[in-house]
XYZ file of C-alpha atoms in Angstrom:
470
model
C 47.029 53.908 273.125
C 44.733 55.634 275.153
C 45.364 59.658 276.789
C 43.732 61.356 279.043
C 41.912 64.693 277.605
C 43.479 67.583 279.462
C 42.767 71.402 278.951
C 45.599 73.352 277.561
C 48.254 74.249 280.312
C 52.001 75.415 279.983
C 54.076 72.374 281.285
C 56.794 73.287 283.906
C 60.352 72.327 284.488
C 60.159 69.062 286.353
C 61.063 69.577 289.803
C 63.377 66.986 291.472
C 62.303 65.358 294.929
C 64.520 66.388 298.077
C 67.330 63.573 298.149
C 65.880 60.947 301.182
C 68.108 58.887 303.026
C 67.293 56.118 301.236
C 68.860 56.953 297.960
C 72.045 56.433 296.529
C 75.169 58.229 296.149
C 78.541 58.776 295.491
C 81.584 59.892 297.115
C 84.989 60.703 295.720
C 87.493 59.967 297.869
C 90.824 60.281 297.021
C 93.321 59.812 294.111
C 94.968 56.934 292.867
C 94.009 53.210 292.365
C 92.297 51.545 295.258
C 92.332 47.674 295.071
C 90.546 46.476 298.813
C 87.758 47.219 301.435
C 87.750 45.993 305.025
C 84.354 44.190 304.948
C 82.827 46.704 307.000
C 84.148 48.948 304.404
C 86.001 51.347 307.157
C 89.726 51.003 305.715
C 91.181 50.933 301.639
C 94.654 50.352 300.101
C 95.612 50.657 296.991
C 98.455 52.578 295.154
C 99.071 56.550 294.227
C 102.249 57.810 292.242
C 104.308 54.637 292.334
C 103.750 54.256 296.216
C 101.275 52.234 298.434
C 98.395 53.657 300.448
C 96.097 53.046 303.292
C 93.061 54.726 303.977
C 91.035 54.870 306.880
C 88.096 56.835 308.275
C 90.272 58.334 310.839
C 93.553 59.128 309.147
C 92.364 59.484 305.257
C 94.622 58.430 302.855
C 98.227 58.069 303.541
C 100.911 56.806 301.653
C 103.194 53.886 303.038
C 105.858 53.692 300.368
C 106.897 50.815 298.401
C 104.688 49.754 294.823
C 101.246 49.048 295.840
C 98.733 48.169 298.494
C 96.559 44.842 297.861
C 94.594 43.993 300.518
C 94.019 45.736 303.655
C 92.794 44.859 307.559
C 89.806 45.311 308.858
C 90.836 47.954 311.142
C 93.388 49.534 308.719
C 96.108 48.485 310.565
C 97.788 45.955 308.129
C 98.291 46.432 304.377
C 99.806 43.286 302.444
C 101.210 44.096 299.290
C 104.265 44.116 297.125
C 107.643 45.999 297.632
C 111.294 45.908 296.689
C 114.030 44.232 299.154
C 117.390 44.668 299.680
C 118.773 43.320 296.369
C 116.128 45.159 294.130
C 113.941 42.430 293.187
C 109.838 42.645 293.742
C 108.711 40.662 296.934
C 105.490 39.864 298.650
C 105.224 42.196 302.233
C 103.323 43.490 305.133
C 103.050 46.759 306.198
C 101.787 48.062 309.705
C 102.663 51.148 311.312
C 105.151 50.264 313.710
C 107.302 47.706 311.661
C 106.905 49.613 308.309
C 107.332 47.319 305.010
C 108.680 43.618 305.701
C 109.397 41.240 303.051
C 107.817 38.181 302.896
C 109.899 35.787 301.059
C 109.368 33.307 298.749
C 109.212 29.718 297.915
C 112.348 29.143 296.207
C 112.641 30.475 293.284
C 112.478 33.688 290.874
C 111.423 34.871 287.524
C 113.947 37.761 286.437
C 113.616 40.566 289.278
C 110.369 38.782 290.176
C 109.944 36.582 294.033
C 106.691 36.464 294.891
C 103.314 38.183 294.984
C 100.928 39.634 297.225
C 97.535 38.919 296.077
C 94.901 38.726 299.222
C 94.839 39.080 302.861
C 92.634 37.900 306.116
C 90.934 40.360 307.857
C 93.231 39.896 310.801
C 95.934 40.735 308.388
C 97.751 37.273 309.805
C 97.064 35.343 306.799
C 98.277 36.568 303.245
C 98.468 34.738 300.125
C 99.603 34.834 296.141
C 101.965 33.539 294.058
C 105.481 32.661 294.487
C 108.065 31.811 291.800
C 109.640 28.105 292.102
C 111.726 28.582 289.342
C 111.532 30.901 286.051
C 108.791 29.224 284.058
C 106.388 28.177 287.221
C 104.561 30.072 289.875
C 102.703 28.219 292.588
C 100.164 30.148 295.170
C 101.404 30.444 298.648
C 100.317 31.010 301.896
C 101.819 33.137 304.473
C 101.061 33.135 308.243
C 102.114 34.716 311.486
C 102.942 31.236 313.042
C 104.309 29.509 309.543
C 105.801 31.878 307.226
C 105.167 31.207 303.163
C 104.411 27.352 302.248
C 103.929 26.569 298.984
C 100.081 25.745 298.531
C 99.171 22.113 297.185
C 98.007 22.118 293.188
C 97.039 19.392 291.088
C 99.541 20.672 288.569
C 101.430 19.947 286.384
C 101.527 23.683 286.098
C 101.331 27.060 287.458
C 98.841 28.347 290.305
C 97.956 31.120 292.105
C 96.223 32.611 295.061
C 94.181 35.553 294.410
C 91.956 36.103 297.669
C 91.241 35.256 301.365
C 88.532 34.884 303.493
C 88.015 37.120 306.110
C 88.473 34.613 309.135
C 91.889 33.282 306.780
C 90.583 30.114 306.641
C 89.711 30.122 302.589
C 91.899 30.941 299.695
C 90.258 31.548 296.330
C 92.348 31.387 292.994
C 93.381 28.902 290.372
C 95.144 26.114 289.115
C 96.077 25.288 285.586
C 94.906 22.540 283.910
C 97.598 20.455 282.341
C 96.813 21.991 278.866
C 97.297 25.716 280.303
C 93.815 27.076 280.413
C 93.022 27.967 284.172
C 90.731 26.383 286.475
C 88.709 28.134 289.283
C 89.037 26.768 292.724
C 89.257 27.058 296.678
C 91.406 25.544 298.942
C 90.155 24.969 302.745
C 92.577 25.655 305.808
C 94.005 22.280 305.393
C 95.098 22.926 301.530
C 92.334 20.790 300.121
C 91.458 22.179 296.807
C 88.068 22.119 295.623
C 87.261 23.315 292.094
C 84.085 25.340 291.815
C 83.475 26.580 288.400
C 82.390 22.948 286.134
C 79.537 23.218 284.081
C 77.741 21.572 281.262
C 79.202 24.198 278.742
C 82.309 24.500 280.978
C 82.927 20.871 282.132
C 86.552 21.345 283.254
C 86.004 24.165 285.212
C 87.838 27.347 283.305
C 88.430 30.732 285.518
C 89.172 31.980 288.392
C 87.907 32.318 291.865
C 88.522 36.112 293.426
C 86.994 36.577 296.848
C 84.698 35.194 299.520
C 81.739 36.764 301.479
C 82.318 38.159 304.859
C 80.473 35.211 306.048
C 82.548 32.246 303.808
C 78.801 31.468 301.561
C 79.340 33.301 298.486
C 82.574 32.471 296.144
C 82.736 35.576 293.366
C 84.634 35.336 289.950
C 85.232 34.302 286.102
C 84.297 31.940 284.029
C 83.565 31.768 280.051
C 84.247 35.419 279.745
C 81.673 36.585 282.644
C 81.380 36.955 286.465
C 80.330 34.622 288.599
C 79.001 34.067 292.339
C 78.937 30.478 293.702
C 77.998 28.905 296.819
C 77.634 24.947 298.129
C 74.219 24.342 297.901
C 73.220 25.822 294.735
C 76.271 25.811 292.369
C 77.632 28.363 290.213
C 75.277 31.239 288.667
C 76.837 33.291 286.301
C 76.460 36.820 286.544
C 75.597 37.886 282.190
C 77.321 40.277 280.001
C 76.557 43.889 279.265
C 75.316 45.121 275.580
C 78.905 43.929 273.104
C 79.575 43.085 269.690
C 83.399 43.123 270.551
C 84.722 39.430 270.529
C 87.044 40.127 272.782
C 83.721 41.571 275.521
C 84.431 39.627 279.310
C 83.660 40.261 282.777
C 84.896 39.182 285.756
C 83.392 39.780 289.708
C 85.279 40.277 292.637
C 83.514 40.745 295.472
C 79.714 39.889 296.671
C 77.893 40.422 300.058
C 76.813 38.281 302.508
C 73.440 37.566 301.561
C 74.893 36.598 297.686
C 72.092 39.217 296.354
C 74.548 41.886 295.107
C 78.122 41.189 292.980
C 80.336 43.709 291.905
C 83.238 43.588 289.444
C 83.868 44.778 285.992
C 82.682 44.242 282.201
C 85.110 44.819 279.283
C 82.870 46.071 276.832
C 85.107 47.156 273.539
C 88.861 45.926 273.756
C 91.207 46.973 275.347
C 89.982 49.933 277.448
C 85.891 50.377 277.405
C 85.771 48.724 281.212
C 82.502 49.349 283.197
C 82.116 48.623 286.866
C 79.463 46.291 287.300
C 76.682 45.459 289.826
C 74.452 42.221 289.343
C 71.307 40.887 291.607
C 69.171 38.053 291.137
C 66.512 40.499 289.888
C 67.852 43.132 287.821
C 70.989 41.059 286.713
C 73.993 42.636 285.493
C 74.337 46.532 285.508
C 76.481 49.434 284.966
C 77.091 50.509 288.453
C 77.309 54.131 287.215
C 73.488 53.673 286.053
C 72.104 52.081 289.387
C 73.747 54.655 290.887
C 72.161 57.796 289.087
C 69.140 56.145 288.393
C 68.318 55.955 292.309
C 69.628 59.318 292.910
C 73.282 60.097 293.203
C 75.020 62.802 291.333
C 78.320 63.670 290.172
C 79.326 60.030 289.348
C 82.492 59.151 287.042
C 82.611 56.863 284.364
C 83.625 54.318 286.888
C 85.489 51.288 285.300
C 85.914 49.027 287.812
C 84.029 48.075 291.446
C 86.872 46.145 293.407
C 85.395 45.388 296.800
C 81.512 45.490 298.088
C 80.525 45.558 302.287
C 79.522 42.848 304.229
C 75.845 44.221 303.810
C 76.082 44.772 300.510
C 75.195 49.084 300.750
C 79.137 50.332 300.470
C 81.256 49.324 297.125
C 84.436 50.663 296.275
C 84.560 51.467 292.522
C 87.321 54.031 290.745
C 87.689 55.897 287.186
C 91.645 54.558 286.948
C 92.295 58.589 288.076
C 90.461 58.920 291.455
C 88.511 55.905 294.065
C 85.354 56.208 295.935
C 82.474 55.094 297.734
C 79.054 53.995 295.920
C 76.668 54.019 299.120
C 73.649 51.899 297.647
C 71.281 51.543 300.358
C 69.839 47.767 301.546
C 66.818 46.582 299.275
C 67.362 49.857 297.084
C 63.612 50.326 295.347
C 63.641 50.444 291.573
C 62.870 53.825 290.389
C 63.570 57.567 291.483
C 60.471 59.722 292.660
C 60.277 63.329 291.352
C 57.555 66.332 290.637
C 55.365 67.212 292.971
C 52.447 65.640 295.188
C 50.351 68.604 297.463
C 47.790 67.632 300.186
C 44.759 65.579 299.387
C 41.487 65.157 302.368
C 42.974 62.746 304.339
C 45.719 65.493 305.323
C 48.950 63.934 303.821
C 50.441 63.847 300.251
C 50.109 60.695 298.522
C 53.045 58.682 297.022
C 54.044 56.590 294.418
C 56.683 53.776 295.348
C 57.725 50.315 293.379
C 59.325 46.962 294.349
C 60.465 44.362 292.181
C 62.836 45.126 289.616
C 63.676 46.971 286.499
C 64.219 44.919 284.077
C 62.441 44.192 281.175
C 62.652 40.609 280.588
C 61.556 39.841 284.571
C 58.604 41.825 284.198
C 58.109 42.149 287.774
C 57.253 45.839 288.993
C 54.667 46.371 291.306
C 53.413 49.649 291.725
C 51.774 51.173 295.101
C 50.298 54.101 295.963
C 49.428 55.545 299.421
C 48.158 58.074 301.642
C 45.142 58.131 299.742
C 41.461 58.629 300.182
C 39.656 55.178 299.232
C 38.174 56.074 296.218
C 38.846 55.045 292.532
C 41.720 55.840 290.797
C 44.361 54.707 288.030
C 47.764 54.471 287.233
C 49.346 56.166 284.405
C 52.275 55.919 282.502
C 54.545 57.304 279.954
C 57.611 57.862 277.652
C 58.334 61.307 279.209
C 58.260 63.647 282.665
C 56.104 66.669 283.007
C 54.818 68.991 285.778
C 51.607 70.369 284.944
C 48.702 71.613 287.409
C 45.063 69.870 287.041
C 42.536 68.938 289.480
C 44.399 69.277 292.881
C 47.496 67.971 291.777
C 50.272 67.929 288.976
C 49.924 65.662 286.252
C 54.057 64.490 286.080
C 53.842 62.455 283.007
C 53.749 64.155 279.568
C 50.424 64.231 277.782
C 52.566 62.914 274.069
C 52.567 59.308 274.901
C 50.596 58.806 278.158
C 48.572 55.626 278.878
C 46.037 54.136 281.526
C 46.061 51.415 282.946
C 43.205 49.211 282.576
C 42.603 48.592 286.785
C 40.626 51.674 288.235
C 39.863 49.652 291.615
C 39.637 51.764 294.684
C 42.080 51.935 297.647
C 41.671 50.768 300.795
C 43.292 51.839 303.780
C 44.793 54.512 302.052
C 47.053 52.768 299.768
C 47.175 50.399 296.587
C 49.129 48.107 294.920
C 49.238 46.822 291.366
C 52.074 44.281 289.724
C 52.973 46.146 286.355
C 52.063 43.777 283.142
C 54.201 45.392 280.154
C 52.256 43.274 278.153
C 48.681 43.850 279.641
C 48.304 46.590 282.035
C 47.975 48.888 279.303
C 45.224 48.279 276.002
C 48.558 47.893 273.454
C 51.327 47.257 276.359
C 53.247 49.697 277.800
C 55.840 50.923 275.275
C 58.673 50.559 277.296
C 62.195 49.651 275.654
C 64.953 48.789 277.873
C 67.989 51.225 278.101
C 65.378 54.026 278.301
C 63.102 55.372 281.619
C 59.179 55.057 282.134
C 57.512 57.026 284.149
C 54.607 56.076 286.591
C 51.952 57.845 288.753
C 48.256 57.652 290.327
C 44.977 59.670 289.648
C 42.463 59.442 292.131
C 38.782 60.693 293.019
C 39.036 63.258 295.742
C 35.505 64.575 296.245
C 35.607 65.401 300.089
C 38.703 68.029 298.902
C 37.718 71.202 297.789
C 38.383 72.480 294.445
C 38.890 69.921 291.625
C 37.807 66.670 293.503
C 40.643 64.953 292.495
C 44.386 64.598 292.963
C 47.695 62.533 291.648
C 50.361 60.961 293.348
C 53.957 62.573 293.111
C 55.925 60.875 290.316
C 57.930 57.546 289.937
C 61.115 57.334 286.925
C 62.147 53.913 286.341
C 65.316 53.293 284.374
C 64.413 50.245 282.415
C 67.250 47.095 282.076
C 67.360 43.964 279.619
């Protein structure tokens, strides 16, 4: 391990970087559970002391009556759910504001107080579908329309099935149909009820799980399969989405809703049985995350143990996530950065502060952060790095790593133009690899040679935290 040799200074608090309108953050907003998002993520529903509710940016959240609110427009203006009829048994319905709750129906039969089931609705709020009892053993998914009314949905059979999304445009139903030895199989149906199963695998050859939601744009297919998430699309099959850090046997995941570039799913992970749930975000870099921990570690603040992320926007940057007590929006801005910048950076000779900045990702095992620094004079410099945050004055600059633990990397190649760029080796970039252990932060910044600046002839970069991932 190699240090740098630094006179004796007192180290100071480290100082936190103004919030920038790229970071992250959270926003509580309201109480209850919220189960949808309009794709533009403008309207919610969900349910609050035994009642429905619909929330939208210009009413709040109000509550509609009747048991709960499943799926909501993309306007607001239509809330599918589940109420009680006339004879006290529990019924698919629609709510808008001028016809207040109207029962659905069913498809023939019941299962003690038990019709049907709202599920998932269109973004139109003209198509709705779920399951509806046929007689007291079997369920079959339905569809509901404006023009038709509830049709039972075709199924291979010889057992149950069940509708558990829409698409947006209504012309895609996600859910599942169980195989003829009960386990259940994930699958679509098209506009003309053919049923396509989506989930068959080498380790999973007849298909097990369920299928939850669609893109904005009908690509991406989230759900379950073998006890975690999934996203699938035509052309490249299914991926699965990986389990978080369990011993528990009974550990599973499912994912319920993914953008429209298939780069960011969102569900939940069951970590200890029955009630450790964590809401969940996974990309094709960083894979499966607490959302909680993406969220703080790229700057938001007063975030609850959130246990479940129900619904992400069409551009992937709003997902709504609750604690089981209150809902909320995690804004996670496009192409989020890994890492959060902090301590301080003061003016060098070219007239500007330089920065510190990373793309990539944080995890561990892809080993693929790049560093770069700018607004720099060309000269030489290096990055360092460490196990710990400090503020301490030297040369023109703070040093913002801790001295216990620092190390250089090996590259001391000048910038030009004022900025540089170096891919991160955890293996290499350091003499003895960077001691970095996922589940833990590392923290990054440049020295440079200032000698056109007065005073020490020499400056740093502002720091960089990264929250390190498997």
């Amino acid at each position: 391990m190699n240090k740098l040799t630094l006179p004796l200074l007192v180290t100071l608090g480290v100082a936190t970087a103004p919030a920038s309108a790229t970071q992250a953050t959270w926003t509580t907003m309201g109480s209850g559970n919220a189960m949808d998002m309009s794709a533009d993520g403008t309207a919610v529903s969900g349910s609050f002391g035994g009642n429905a509710f619909v929330w939208t940016q210009a009413g709040g959240q109000v509550d509609i009556g009747e048991s709960d609110g499943r799926a909501v427009s993309l306007d607001g203006s239509v809330v599918g759910g589940n109420m009680t009829d006339a004879m006290g048994d529990s019924v698919a319905g629609r709510w808008t504001q001028s016809t207040g709750w109207v029962s659905l129906g069913g498809i023939g039969g019941q299962s003690g107080t038990s019709i049907s089931t709202t599920y998932g609705m269109s973004g139109d709020g003209n198509t709705i579908a779920g399951l509806g009892w046929i007689n007291a053993g079997n369920a079959e998914a339905f569809r509901w329309t404006m023009a038709g009314g509830m049709t039972q949905m075709f199924a291979v059979g010889p057992n149950s099935s069940r509708a558990n999304g829409v698409s947006e445009d209504g012309t895609w139903i996600a859910g599942w149909d169980e195989h003829s030895t009960g386990p259940r199989l994930a699958c679509i149906w098209d506009s003309g009820d053919v049923q396509t199963f989506i989930a068959s695998t080498s380790t999973n050859p007849d298909g097990l799980g369920e299928a939850w939601g669609f893109s904005e744009n009908n690509t991406y297919v989230a759900g379950s399969t073998e006890s975690e998430g999934f996203v699938w699309d035509a052309v490249n099959g299914l991926t699965k989405t990986g389990a978080l850090p369990s011993t528990d046997f009974f550990a599973l995941g499912e994912a319920y809703g993914v953008s429209n570039d298939g780069d960011r799913v969102v569900g939940f992970y069951r970590v200890t049985f029955p009630f450790d749930n964590r809401a969940t975000i996974w990309t094709p870099t960083s894979g499966i995350e607490e959302l909680k921990t993406v969220l703080e570690a790229n700057g938001a603040t007063g975030v609850p143990n959130l246990t479940i992320a129900r619904a992400i926007s069409a551009d992937g940057t709003r997902i709504l996530a609750t604690d089981g007590f209150v809902w909320g929006f995690a804004h996670l801005p496009a192409d989020v950065a890994p890492g959060t910048n902090y301590c301080l950076s003061t003016m060098n000779s070219t007239g500007a502060s330089a920065g510190i900045s990373a793309t990539g990702s944080n995890s561990v095992s892809a080993n693929d952060l790049v560093l770069t620094a700018s607004n720099m004079p060309d000269q030489p410099g290096i990055f360092i790095a460490g196990p710990a945050a400090a503020q301490i004055p030297f040369f023109n600059g703070f040093l913002c790593i801790d001295q216990n633990g620092l190390q250089r990397f090996a590259d001391q190649t000048a910038a030009s133009g004022g900025v540089i760029t170096e891919a991160v080796d955890l293996a290499t970039s350091a003499p003895g690899g960077l001691n970095v252990v996922a589940g833990s932060s590392y923290f990054y910044q440049r020295w440079y040679r200032d000698p056109a600046a007065a005073g020490g002839n020499a400056n740093f970069t502002d720091g960089l935290e990264v929250a390190y991932t498997p």
